[in-house]
Every structure is written in C-alpha cells, then in structure tokens.
C-alpha cells in the first residue's frame, strides 16, 4: 500500500502546474467548520512565463472591430462552473482526513470544470495532517491528561509541522483545570479552588455542576457567602435538571442564611413548574433538619422518636440530605422506629446497595407507619427494583401504588428508559425511539446517556439530519469519543458518504 499523500502533495500533483503557497488572512470559520482544520494559506497558480517560444505559439489576434465568424459546427455548451455547493464532498473528505478521496474528488471536479482551482481556504500551506488525533481523544477519554500532553510532545517531535487542534487543546485545558480544582477542594485549599475557577471560567456551567458546587463551598468556607449565594442561585436559575436543582438546595443549606435559602426555594419552585411539589418537599425536609429545636414532640402512639431519639433522627436526616451517607448509616445502625428505618433505607439506596434498601423499604410498608411513610417506602421499593433491573416487578408495583404526581412520573420515566435501552440492545431502534419519546412527553429532564442512544437509534433508522443535530448539541456541551463518533457517522449518512 502506498503512503498516503499529504494534501499539499495531492494539490500539487493534480494541478498540472506549479503550486505556490503564500500566506493570506484566514476567513472567520463558520460554526459548521469549527471542528475542521484552521486554514490560513492560499493556493495560487503562478503566472505562466512568457518567452519567445510562447509568443511564437500564441495565436494571432483579430484586428480590433473584426467580426468573429461562427463555426459551422454547433458550439459546445459552456462548462459547468464549480460553486460552493459542489464542494461539500471535498470539504468533508478534508475534515475526516481521507486524502485518497480528496485526491479523487479534486480530479472529478477538474473534469467537470477544467478551469477550477481548489479554494484558498482548503489547506494552510503546510503538509497535510499525518497525525490521527483520534488516538489523542481516546487517551483524553481515560482522564489521563498528563499522558495526552506527553503524547502530543512525542508527535510534535516526530512531526514538527503538527499542531494539535484548537478544540483538543481547549478541552484539555478545561479538563486539567477541573481536575486541579477538585483536588484543591478535597484538600480544603479553598482559595486555590477560587483561583482555579477564576482562571478557567468554562468550568462554571451546567455541564459541570459539581465544579460550581465546590467553588460555592470554597467561597462559603472563606466567609464570602454572598459569592456562594450567587453561584447557587445561578445553578438553580439556569440549569434545567430537577435533581441538580434539589442537590443545589441541599448543599446551599449547609452554608447560607435562612433568608438566602428562602430566596433560593422561591426561585427553584418557580423554575420547576409542575415539579414544584418536589421543591416544597425538600424545603420541609431541610428546614426540619436545620431547626430541630423548633419541632414539637411526636404525638403519643405514633412511630416517631422522642427525646434523644428525636435528636438522632434529626441528625440522621441531616446527614442524608447533605450526602453524608456513611454518617447516616452509623446514626441509624440500631434503627427501631419506622422513621429511622426509612432514613437508613434511603441512605443504602444512595450508596448503591438496593437489595439491602429493598428489605428496609418493605419492612416499613409492612409495619404500617403513617400514610406518608408507606408512600415514601413504596416509592423507594420501586426505585430499588429498578436499580436492580427488575423492570417487570417495578411496573407491577407502580400499577397498584399510591404515589405523588412527581414520584409517578419519575419511576414511570425510569421504566421507559430501561425498556428503551433494552430495545436498543436487541436492535429494535424504532421501539427505542418510541419509548424515549414517551418518556420525554412526561416532562422529565433529558439524560445524556439516553440522548446518546437516541442519536445512534436515529442514525440506524436513517433519520440522519436529526441524528446530526443531536450529536452536534451533545458534542458542544461535552466532546467525548461517543459524540465525535456520532458526528462522524451522522455526517456520513446525511451527505451520502460511508
């Protein structure tokens, strides 16, 4: 097999004349070209030399004003002129770095229009790329960012003309900054966390809410609560995921004043629409754990704890709400009341121990605590079944359960998500799309894993334009090997390339 031609070699070979590469300003790239090469050099054919031999071969010119006699034969039709729409295939082959097809496409275009020359923005005047960056993106996906830097250095040493793509370098900068910020947060180096966030503002967005939470905590730890409040408020007011909105309230509750929390609850309720009840529930829970002294004693005869038990229950609930699930298990190790058992069950569930959680949820249901406890235990039992992949069992419980509207939408949405995933795995792509569409109609927040499957299912049923739009949006938020593969195949399907 011959070595692949570089783009400059291809253009030089096919031109039939010398090709001069001179610098010229680059036009601003469009959104569709953002993942392509940054092209900054012009391709110009040098003027043909004029000498005595050339002059001798030049045809004699007609005198001014002389009429041109038409040929006896029918005049040939004017050749087709190549326009930008004709370059779709060529630009695609350049983008995927398939130089053999670039060569063939240039030949084809010249056969259509012999006067056509490759556009000035097609290459940058250097040798065509000989480095396949997919290797670097795959390494990037492992999270070993220092290894990516080292590999780039190796490639540049062996190929001095190679420059990593701007997208790769940007994503690498962001990922390294996020890694450094997380390490600083774990080490309680609060000022370093803030400094890192200020140096890399791309860290603070809805795709990286954990980083926003860590930065807000750093401000709070340094007594800069107004800045912490602003960050928590930005997540609640901007991001669309209900679970992240609730988690933000839980984290903010540990640092903000009651007045600031009241503002966040109001904003979260306004942003949650039909799920506003979930915000009311978390508010009641957080305020109960925040002010245990203001809670009245449980009425006699109920399953609620009293005295020291009330303090223990409050501490366990606070640990659960703050995400300290290990502390929650320690505080509920000898749980006797249904309330403590229910709290312990939820902490087990959050620690991905659904089998143990199921037994406690079932115990609370059978002991016949208050109506709200039974409802919450039923909800937990269904979620635990789904976590274990028991979709049929979960659906049977849903059909006979009394749940809130929000709880019913959530568990039914998870059933649809698991059924849709199973349909995809067995190759029933139309059923996958039907089930995912049904989940979306319930108004549930989009999930990235399901969106990726939807994109590949759309491709499989040849809805290429929709697949391309979806993969483009996912890649814009966070570029991964999966989104880049989706973009590649969706573009190929959309424009007719394999």
PDB file of N, CA, C and O in Angstrom, residues 69-136:
ATOM      1  N   UNK A  69     -16.332  34.932 -36.908  1.00  0.00           N
ATOM      2  CA  UNK A  69     -17.202  34.090 -37.724  1.00  0.00           C
ATOM      3  C   UNK A  69     -17.581  32.850 -36.938  1.00  0.00           C
ATOM      4  O   UNK A  69     -16.718  32.136 -36.418  1.00  0.00           O
ATOM      5  N   UNK A  70     -18.860  32.552 -36.817  1.00  0.00           N
ATOM      6  CA  UNK A  70     -19.272  31.342 -36.094  1.00  0.00           C
ATOM      7  C   UNK A  70     -18.837  30.092 -36.820  1.00  0.00           C
ATOM      8  O   UNK A  70     -18.737  30.065 -38.039  1.00  0.00           O
ATOM      9  N   UNK A  71     -18.587  29.045 -36.038  1.00  0.00           N
ATOM     10  CA  UNK A  71     -18.171  27.768 -36.601  1.00  0.00           C
ATOM     11  C   UNK A  71     -19.348  27.118 -37.291  1.00  0.00           C
ATOM     12  O   UNK A  71     -20.502  27.315 -36.940  1.00  0.00           O
ATOM     13  N   UNK A  72     -19.008  26.305 -38.277  1.00  0.00           N
ATOM     14  CA  UNK A  72     -20.080  25.576 -38.958  1.00  0.00           C
ATOM     15  C   UNK A  72     -20.692  24.530 -38.038  1.00  0.00           C
ATOM     16  O   UNK A  72     -21.851  24.172 -38.176  1.00  0.00           O
ATOM     17  N   UNK A  73     -19.854  24.027 -37.125  1.00  0.00           N
ATOM     18  CA  UNK A  73     -20.374  23.029 -36.184  1.00  0.00           C
ATOM     19  C   UNK A  73     -21.142  23.723 -35.071  1.00  0.00           C
ATOM     20  O   UNK A  73     -20.943  24.897 -34.800  1.00  0.00           O
ATOM     21  N   UNK A  74     -21.980  22.968 -34.411  1.00  0.00           N
ATOM     22  CA  UNK A  74     -22.716  23.503 -33.269  1.00  0.00           C
ATOM     23  C   UNK A  74     -21.737  23.846 -32.153  1.00  0.00           C
ATOM     24  O   UNK A  74     -20.885  23.037 -31.792  1.00  0.00           O
ATOM     25  N   UNK A  75     -21.847  25.036 -31.569  1.00  0.00           N
ATOM     26  CA  UNK A  75     -20.925  25.457 -30.499  1.00  0.00           C
ATOM     27  C   UNK A  75     -21.168  24.602 -29.261  1.00  0.00           C
ATOM     28  O   UNK A  75     -22.300  24.329 -28.905  1.00  0.00           O
ATOM     29  N   UNK A  76     -20.073  24.163 -28.585  1.00  0.00           N
ATOM     30  CA  UNK A  76     -20.266  23.345 -27.385  1.00  0.00           C
ATOM     31  C   UNK A  76     -20.897  24.154 -26.259  1.00  0.00           C
ATOM     32  O   UNK A  76     -20.721  25.358 -26.175  1.00  0.00           O
ATOM     33  N   UNK A  77     -21.610  23.436 -25.370  1.00  0.00           N
ATOM     34  CA  UNK A  77     -22.228  24.108 -24.223  1.00  0.00           C
ATOM     35  C   UNK A  77     -21.149  24.610 -23.276  1.00  0.00           C
ATOM     36  O   UNK A  77     -20.072  24.030 -23.175  1.00  0.00           O
ATOM     37  N   UNK A  78     -21.453  25.698 -22.605  1.00  0.00           N
ATOM     38  CA  UNK A  78     -20.497  26.257 -21.639  1.00  0.00           C
ATOM     39  C   UNK A  78     -20.272  25.255 -20.516  1.00  0.00           C
ATOM     40  O   UNK A  78     -21.206  24.604 -20.056  1.00  0.00           O
ATOM     41  N   UNK A  79     -19.013  25.092 -20.059  1.00  0.00           N
ATOM     42  CA  UNK A  79     -18.743  24.129 -18.984  1.00  0.00           C
ATOM     43  C   UNK A  79     -19.425  24.549 -17.685  1.00  0.00           C
ATOM     44  O   UNK A  79     -19.619  25.726 -17.421  1.00  0.00           O
ATOM     45  N   UNK A  80     -19.767  23.543 -16.872  1.00  0.00           N
ATOM     46  CA  UNK A  80     -20.360  23.809 -15.561  1.00  0.00           C
ATOM     47  C   UNK A  80     -19.323  24.463 -14.655  1.00  0.00           C
ATOM     48  O   UNK A  80     -18.181  24.034 -14.595  1.00  0.00           O
ATOM     49  N   UNK A  81     -19.714  25.517 -13.994  1.00  0.00           N
ATOM     50  CA  UNK A  81     -18.812  26.198 -13.073  1.00  0.00           C
ATOM     51  C   UNK A  81     -19.021  25.662 -11.656  1.00  0.00           C
ATOM     52  O   UNK A  81     -20.146  25.571 -11.192  1.00  0.00           O
ATOM     53  N   UNK A  82     -17.929  25.330 -10.993  1.00  0.00           N
ATOM     54  CA  UNK A  82     -17.992  24.760  -9.645  1.00  0.00           C
ATOM     55  C   UNK A  82     -18.342  25.850  -8.641  1.00  0.00           C
ATOM     56  O   UNK A  82     -17.688  26.888  -8.579  1.00  0.00           O
ATOM     57  N   UNK A  83     -19.377  25.606  -7.851  1.00  0.00           N
ATOM     58  CA  UNK A  83     -19.766  26.529  -6.784  1.00  0.00           C
ATOM     59  C   UNK A  83     -19.540  25.901  -5.422  1.00  0.00           C
ATOM     60  O   UNK A  83     -19.125  24.735  -5.301  1.00  0.00           O
ATOM     61  N   UNK A  84     -19.866  26.660  -4.387  1.00  0.00           N
ATOM     62  CA  UNK A  84     -19.612  26.179  -3.029  1.00  0.00           C
ATOM     63  C   UNK A  84     -20.404  24.913  -2.724  1.00  0.00           C
ATOM     64  O   UNK A  84     -19.932  24.021  -2.015  1.00  0.00           O
ATOM     65  N   UNK A  85     -21.621  24.809  -3.272  1.00  0.00           N
ATOM     66  CA  UNK A  85     -22.417  23.618  -3.011  1.00  0.00           C
ATOM     67  C   UNK A  85     -21.766  22.369  -3.584  1.00  0.00           C
ATOM     68  O   UNK A  85     -21.971  21.265  -3.082  1.00  0.00           O
ATOM     69  N   UNK A  86     -20.962  22.523  -4.621  1.00  0.00           N
ATOM     70  CA  UNK A  86     -20.280  21.373  -5.226  1.00  0.00           C
ATOM     71  C   UNK A  86     -19.101  20.897  -4.393  1.00  0.00           C
ATOM     72  O   UNK A  86     -18.527  19.842  -4.678  1.00  0.00           O
ATOM     73  N   UNK A  87     -18.711  21.680  -3.396  1.00  0.00           N
ATOM     74  CA  UNK A  87     -17.520  21.352  -2.609  1.00  0.00           C
ATOM     75  C   UNK A  87     -17.844  20.579  -1.335  1.00  0.00           C
ATOM     76  O   UNK A  87     -16.945  20.332  -0.527  1.00  0.00           O
ATOM     77  N   UNK A  88     -19.110  20.226  -1.140  1.00  0.00           N
ATOM     78  CA  UNK A  88     -19.499  19.559   0.106  1.00  0.00           C
ATOM     79  C   UNK A  88     -18.677  18.300   0.352  1.00  0.00           C
ATOM     80  O   UNK A  88     -18.134  18.084   1.438  1.00  0.00           O
ATOM     81  N   UNK A  89     -18.580  17.454  -0.682  1.00  0.00           N
ATOM     82  CA  UNK A  89     -17.838  16.196  -0.511  1.00  0.00           C
ATOM     83  C   UNK A  89     -16.361  16.468  -0.244  1.00  0.00           C
ATOM     84  O   UNK A  89     -15.751  15.849   0.640  1.00  0.00           O
ATOM     85  N   UNK A  90     -15.781  17.398  -0.998  1.00  0.00           N
ATOM     86  CA  UNK A  90     -14.356  17.691  -0.828  1.00  0.00           C
ATOM     87  C   UNK A  90     -14.056  18.162   0.584  1.00  0.00           C
ATOM     88  O   UNK A  90     -13.109  17.698   1.230  1.00  0.00           O
ATOM     89  N   UNK A  91     -14.858  19.083   1.075  1.00  0.00           N
ATOM     90  CA  UNK A  91     -14.608  19.601   2.422  1.00  0.00           C
ATOM     91  C   UNK A  91     -14.809  18.501   3.472  1.00  0.00           C
ATOM     92  O   UNK A  91     -14.108  18.457   4.481  1.00  0.00           O
ATOM     93  N   UNK A  92     -15.769  17.636   3.234  1.00  0.00           N
ATOM     94  CA  UNK A  92     -15.975  16.534   4.184  1.00  0.00           C
ATOM     95  C   UNK A  92     -14.759  15.603   4.205  1.00  0.00           C
ATOM     96  O   UNK A  92     -14.291  15.199   5.280  1.00  0.00           O
ATOM     97  N   UNK A  93     -14.227  15.268   3.034  1.00  0.00           N
ATOM     98  CA  UNK A  93     -13.059  14.380   2.999  1.00  0.00           C
ATOM     99  C   UNK A  93     -11.849  15.025   3.662  1.00  0.00           C
ATOM    100  O   UNK A  93     -11.051  14.344   4.314  1.00  0.00           O
ATOM    101  N   UNK A  94     -11.714  16.341   3.496  1.00  0.00           N
ATOM    102  CA  UNK A  94     -10.624  17.040   4.179  1.00  0.00           C
ATOM    103  C   UNK A  94     -10.831  16.957   5.687  1.00  0.00           C
ATOM    104  O   UNK A  94      -9.892  16.706   6.452  1.00  0.00           O
ATOM    105  N   UNK A  95     -12.077  17.159   6.122  1.00  0.00           N
ATOM    106  CA  UNK A  95     -12.362  17.157   7.550  1.00  0.00           C
ATOM    107  C   UNK A  95     -12.045  15.814   8.188  1.00  0.00           C
ATOM    108  O   UNK A  95     -11.507  15.751   9.304  1.00  0.00           O
ATOM    109  N   UNK A  96     -12.359  14.713   7.499  1.00  0.00           N
ATOM    110  CA  UNK A  96     -12.084  13.390   8.072  1.00  0.00           C
ATOM    111  C   UNK A  96     -10.692  12.891   7.696  1.00  0.00           C
ATOM    112  O   UNK A  96     -10.329  11.763   8.029  1.00  0.00           O
ATOM    113  N   UNK A  97      -9.946  13.739   6.995  1.00  0.00           N
ATOM    114  CA  UNK A  97      -8.544  13.453   6.660  1.00  0.00           C
ATOM    115  C   UNK A  97      -8.404  12.197   5.802  1.00  0.00           C
ATOM    116  O   UNK A  97      -7.471  11.407   5.967  1.00  0.00           O
ATOM    117  N   UNK A  98      -9.337  12.009   4.862  1.00  0.00           N
ATOM    118  CA  UNK A  98      -9.265  10.891   3.923  1.00  0.00           C
ATOM    119  C   UNK A  98      -8.635  11.409   2.630  1.00  0.00           C
ATOM    120  O   UNK A  98      -9.321  11.811   1.683  1.00  0.00           O
ATOM    121  N   UNK A  99      -7.300  11.398   2.596  1.00  0.00           N
ATOM    122  CA  UNK A  99      -6.591  12.084   1.499  1.00  0.00           C
ATOM    123  C   UNK A  99      -6.745  11.372   0.166  1.00  0.00           C
ATOM    124  O   UNK A  99      -6.667  12.007  -0.894  1.00  0.00           O
ATOM    125  N   UNK A 100      -6.967  10.054   0.188  1.00  0.00           N
ATOM    126  CA  UNK A 100      -7.195   9.350  -1.075  1.00  0.00           C
ATOM    127  C   UNK A 100      -8.463   9.858  -1.742  1.00  0.00           C
ATOM    128  O   UNK A 100      -8.506  10.108  -2.963  1.00  0.00           O
ATOM    129  N   UNK A 101      -9.506  10.040  -0.945  1.00  0.00           N
ATOM    130  CA  UNK A 101     -10.761  10.561  -1.510  1.00  0.00           C
ATOM    131  C   UNK A 101     -10.638  12.036  -1.880  1.00  0.00           C
ATOM    132  O   UNK A 101     -11.292  12.495  -2.821  1.00  0.00           O
ATOM    133  N   UNK A 102      -9.838  12.778  -1.130  1.00  0.00           N
ATOM    134  CA  UNK A 102      -9.595  14.171  -1.521  1.00  0.00           C
ATOM    135  C   UNK A 102      -9.005  14.220  -2.929  1.00  0.00           C
ATOM    136  O   UNK A 102      -9.423  14.999  -3.783  1.00  0.00           O
ATOM    137  N   UNK A 103      -8.013  13.360  -3.162  1.00  0.00           N
ATOM    138  CA  UNK A 103      -7.366  13.299  -4.480  1.00  0.00           C
ATOM    139  C   UNK A 103      -8.378  12.967  -5.577  1.00  0.00           C
ATOM    140  O   UNK A 103      -8.431  13.637  -6.623  1.00  0.00           O
ATOM    141  N   UNK A 104      -9.202  11.963  -5.321  1.00  0.00           N
ATOM    142  CA  UNK A 104     -10.184  11.558  -6.326  1.00  0.00           C
ATOM    143  C   UNK A 104     -11.221  12.648  -6.569  1.00  0.00           C
ATOM    144  O   UNK A 104     -11.632  12.896  -7.716  1.00  0.00           O
ATOM    145  N   UNK A 105     -11.657  13.338  -5.497  1.00  0.00           N
ATOM    146  CA  UNK A 105     -12.673  14.367  -5.647  1.00  0.00           C
ATOM    147  C   UNK A 105     -12.138  15.580  -6.406  1.00  0.00           C
ATOM    148  O   UNK A 105     -12.847  16.193  -7.211  1.00  0.00           O
ATOM    149  N   UNK A 106     -10.869  15.925  -6.182  1.00  0.00           N
ATOM    150  CA  UNK A 106     -10.275  17.039  -6.935  1.00  0.00           C
ATOM    151  C   UNK A 106     -10.211  16.687  -8.418  1.00  0.00           C
ATOM    152  O   UNK A 106     -10.497  17.519  -9.286  1.00  0.00           O
ATOM    153  N   UNK A 107      -9.846  15.438  -8.724  1.00  0.00           N
ATOM    154  CA  UNK A 107      -9.839  15.012 -10.138  1.00  0.00           C
ATOM    155  C   UNK A 107     -11.227  15.140 -10.749  1.00  0.00           C
ATOM    156  O   UNK A 107     -11.397  15.596 -11.874  1.00  0.00           O
ATOM    157  N   UNK A 108     -12.232  14.702  -9.980  1.00  0.00           N
ATOM    158  CA  UNK A 108     -13.600  14.749 -10.504  1.00  0.00           C
ATOM    159  C   UNK A 108     -14.044  16.178 -10.776  1.00  0.00           C
ATOM    160  O   UNK A 108     -14.635  16.479 -11.820  1.00  0.00           O
ATOM    161  N   UNK A 109     -13.759  17.081  -9.845  1.00  0.00           N
ATOM    162  CA  UNK A 109     -14.166  18.474 -10.026  1.00  0.00           C
ATOM    163  C   UNK A 109     -13.455  19.110 -11.210  1.00  0.00           C
ATOM    164  O   UNK A 109     -14.041  19.905 -11.947  1.00  0.00           O
ATOM    165  N   UNK A 110     -12.186  18.770 -11.420  1.00  0.00           N
ATOM    166  CA  UNK A 110     -11.467  19.327 -12.571  1.00  0.00           C
ATOM    167  C   UNK A 110     -11.993  18.768 -13.891  1.00  0.00           C
ATOM    168  O   UNK A 110     -11.928  19.444 -14.923  1.00  0.00           O
ATOM    169  N   UNK A 111     -12.517  17.543 -13.843  1.00  0.00           N
ATOM    170  CA  UNK A 111     -13.092  17.001 -15.079  1.00  0.00           C
ATOM    171  C   UNK A 111     -14.385  17.726 -15.438  1.00  0.00           C
ATOM    172  O   UNK A 111     -14.751  17.828 -16.604  1.00  0.00           O
ATOM    173  N   UNK A 112     -15.084  18.224 -14.418  1.00  0.00           N
ATOM    174  CA  UNK A 112     -16.319  18.975 -14.651  1.00  0.00           C
ATOM    175  C   UNK A 112     -16.007  20.394 -15.102  1.00  0.00           C
ATOM    176  O   UNK A 112     -16.639  20.943 -16.014  1.00  0.00           O
ATOM    177  N   UNK A 113     -15.021  21.009 -14.461  1.00  0.00           N
ATOM    178  CA  UNK A 113     -14.664  22.399 -14.759  1.00  0.00           C
ATOM    179  C   UNK A 113     -13.143  22.498 -14.799  1.00  0.00           C
ATOM    180  O   UNK A 113     -12.488  22.681 -13.765  1.00  0.00           O
ATOM    181  N   UNK A 114     -12.530  22.373 -15.995  1.00  0.00           N
ATOM    182  CA  UNK A 114     -11.066  22.368 -16.094  1.00  0.00           C
ATOM    183  C   UNK A 114     -10.420  23.639 -15.532  1.00  0.00           C
ATOM    184  O   UNK A 114      -9.242  23.608 -15.141  1.00  0.00           O
ATOM    185  N   UNK A 115     -11.173  24.739 -15.495  1.00  0.00           N
ATOM    186  CA  UNK A 115     -10.593  25.996 -15.002  1.00  0.00           C
ATOM    187  C   UNK A 115     -10.651  26.111 -13.483  1.00  0.00           C
ATOM    188  O   UNK A 115     -10.108  27.057 -12.907  1.00  0.00           O
ATOM    189  N   UNK A 116     -11.303  25.151 -12.836  1.00  0.00           N
ATOM    190  CA  UNK A 116     -11.477  25.247 -11.379  1.00  0.00           C
ATOM    191  C   UNK A 116     -10.181  24.993 -10.636  1.00  0.00           C
ATOM    192  O   UNK A 116      -9.364  24.152 -11.036  1.00  0.00           O
ATOM    193  N   UNK A 117      -9.963  25.729  -9.578  1.00  0.00           N
ATOM    194  CA  UNK A 117      -8.832  25.523  -8.678  1.00  0.00           C
ATOM    195  C   UNK A 117      -9.359  25.303  -7.259  1.00  0.00           C
ATOM    196  O   UNK A 117     -10.386  25.878  -6.881  1.00  0.00           O
ATOM    197  N   UNK A 118      -8.683  24.506  -6.459  1.00  0.00           N
ATOM    198  CA  UNK A 118      -9.122  24.324  -5.069  1.00  0.00           C
ATOM    199  C   UNK A 118      -9.211  25.662  -4.355  1.00  0.00           C
ATOM    200  O   UNK A 118      -8.383  26.547  -4.559  1.00  0.00           O
ATOM    201  N   UNK A 119     -10.213  25.835  -3.478  1.00  0.00           N
ATOM    202  CA  UNK A 119     -10.390  27.126  -2.804  1.00  0.00           C
ATOM    203  C   UNK A 119      -9.216  27.447  -1.888  1.00  0.00           C
ATOM    204  O   UNK A 119      -8.534  26.561  -1.371  1.00  0.00           O
ATOM    205  N   UNK A 120      -9.004  28.742  -1.700  1.00  0.00           N
ATOM    206  CA  UNK A 120      -7.848  29.209  -0.949  1.00  0.00           C
ATOM    207  C   UNK A 120      -7.884  28.789   0.507  1.00  0.00           C
ATOM    208  O   UNK A 120      -6.847  28.707   1.161  1.00  0.00           O
ATOM    209  N   UNK A 121      -9.060  28.514   1.045  1.00  0.00           N
ATOM    210  CA  UNK A 121      -9.143  28.205   2.483  1.00  0.00           C
ATOM    211  C   UNK A 121      -9.141  26.712   2.758  1.00  0.00           C
ATOM    212  O   UNK A 121      -9.502  26.276   3.838  1.00  0.00           O
ATOM    213  N   UNK A 122      -8.718  25.896   1.767  1.00  0.00           N
ATOM    214  CA  UNK A 122      -8.800  24.463   1.948  1.00  0.00           C
ATOM    215  C   UNK A 122      -7.656  23.912   2.792  1.00  0.00           C
ATOM    216  O   UNK A 122      -7.832  23.002   3.577  1.00  0.00           O
ATOM    217  N   UNK A 123      -6.470  24.463   2.657  1.00  0.00           N
ATOM    218  CA  UNK A 123      -5.324  23.998   3.446  1.00  0.00           C
ATOM    219  C   UNK A 123      -4.568  25.205   3.957  1.00  0.00           C
ATOM    220  O   UNK A 123      -4.813  26.341   3.577  1.00  0.00           O
ATOM    221  N   UNK A 124      -3.573  24.965   4.803  1.00  0.00           N
ATOM    222  CA  UNK A 124      -2.838  26.080   5.412  1.00  0.00           C
ATOM    223  C   UNK A 124      -1.437  26.234   4.883  1.00  0.00           C
ATOM    224  O   UNK A 124      -0.598  26.892   5.490  1.00  0.00           O
ATOM    225  N   UNK A 125      -1.126  25.581   3.776  1.00  0.00           N
ATOM    226  CA  UNK A 125       0.188  25.757   3.184  1.00  0.00           C
ATOM    227  C   UNK A 125       1.227  24.814   3.745  1.00  0.00           C
ATOM    228  O   UNK A 125       2.338  24.779   3.252  1.00  0.00           O
ATOM    229  N   UNK A 126       0.903  24.045   4.779  1.00  0.00           N
ATOM    230  CA  UNK A 126       1.830  23.085   5.322  1.00  0.00           C
ATOM    231  C   UNK A 126       1.485  21.712   4.771  1.00  0.00           C
ATOM    232  O   UNK A 126       0.487  21.522   4.086  1.00  0.00           O
ATOM    233  N   UNK A 127       2.286  20.747   5.101  1.00  0.00           N
ATOM    234  CA  UNK A 127       1.992  19.392   4.677  1.00  0.00           C
ATOM    235  C   UNK A 127       0.674  18.950   5.298  1.00  0.00           C
ATOM    236  O   UNK A 127       0.365  19.321   6.425  1.00  0.00           O
ATOM    237  N   UNK A 128      -0.110  18.201   4.558  1.00  0.00           N
ATOM    238  CA  UNK A 128      -1.375  17.734   5.080  1.00  0.00           C
ATOM    239  C   UNK A 128      -1.177  16.944   6.362  1.00  0.00           C
ATOM    240  O   UNK A 128      -0.143  16.325   6.570  1.00  0.00           O
ATOM    241  N   UNK A 129      -2.157  16.960   7.222  1.00  0.00           N
ATOM    242  CA  UNK A 129      -2.016  16.305   8.523  1.00  0.00           C
ATOM    243  C   UNK A 129      -1.688  14.825   8.370  1.00  0.00           C
ATOM    244  O   UNK A 129      -2.350  14.114   7.634  1.00  0.00           O
ATOM    245  N   UNK A 130      -0.660  14.370   9.062  1.00  0.00           N
ATOM    246  CA  UNK A 130      -0.299  12.963   9.057  1.00  0.00           C
ATOM    247  C   UNK A 130      -0.535  12.351  10.423  1.00  0.00           C
ATOM    248  O   UNK A 130      -0.141  11.235  10.678  1.00  0.00           O
ATOM    249  N   UNK A 131      -1.168  13.120  11.339  1.00  0.00           N
ATOM    250  CA  UNK A 131      -1.434  12.650  12.695  1.00  0.00           C
ATOM    251  C   UNK A 131      -2.937  12.426  12.840  1.00  0.00           C
ATOM    252  O   UNK A 131      -3.727  13.313  12.554  1.00  0.00           O
ATOM    253  N   UNK A 132      -3.313  11.241  13.271  1.00  0.00           N
ATOM    254  CA  UNK A 132      -4.716  10.939  13.537  1.00  0.00           C
ATOM    255  C   UNK A 132      -4.996  11.284  14.997  1.00  0.00           C
ATOM    256  O   UNK A 132      -4.560  10.574  15.904  1.00  0.00           O
ATOM    257  N   UNK A 133      -5.744  12.364  15.233  1.00  0.00           N
ATOM    258  CA  UNK A 133      -5.978  12.824  16.596  1.00  0.00           C
ATOM    259  C   UNK A 133      -6.931  11.928  17.368  1.00  0.00           C
ATOM    260  O   UNK A 133      -7.094  12.112  18.575  1.00  0.00           O
ATOM    261  N   UNK A 134      -7.569  10.968  16.714  1.00  0.00           N
ATOM    262  CA  UNK A 134      -8.476  10.094  17.445  1.00  0.00           C
ATOM    263  C   UNK A 134      -7.740   9.374  18.574  1.00  0.00           C
ATOM    264  O   UNK A 134      -8.298   9.138  19.653  1.00  0.00           O
ATOM    265  N   UNK A 135      -6.479   9.040  18.317  1.00  0.00           N
ATOM    266  CA  UNK A 135      -5.667   8.410  19.361  1.00  0.00           C
ATOM    267  C   UNK A 135      -5.594   9.305  20.600  1.00  0.00           C
ATOM    268  O   UNK A 135      -5.703   8.840  21.742  1.00  0.00           O
ATOM    269  N   UNK A 136      -5.417  10.615  20.373  1.00  0.00           N
ATOM    270  CA  UNK A 136      -5.326  11.555  21.487  1.00  0.00           C
ATOM    271  C   UNK A 136      -6.672  11.706  22.185  1.00  0.00           C
ATOM    272  O   UNK A 136      -6.742  11.797  23.420  1.00  0.00           O
TER     273      UNK A 136
END
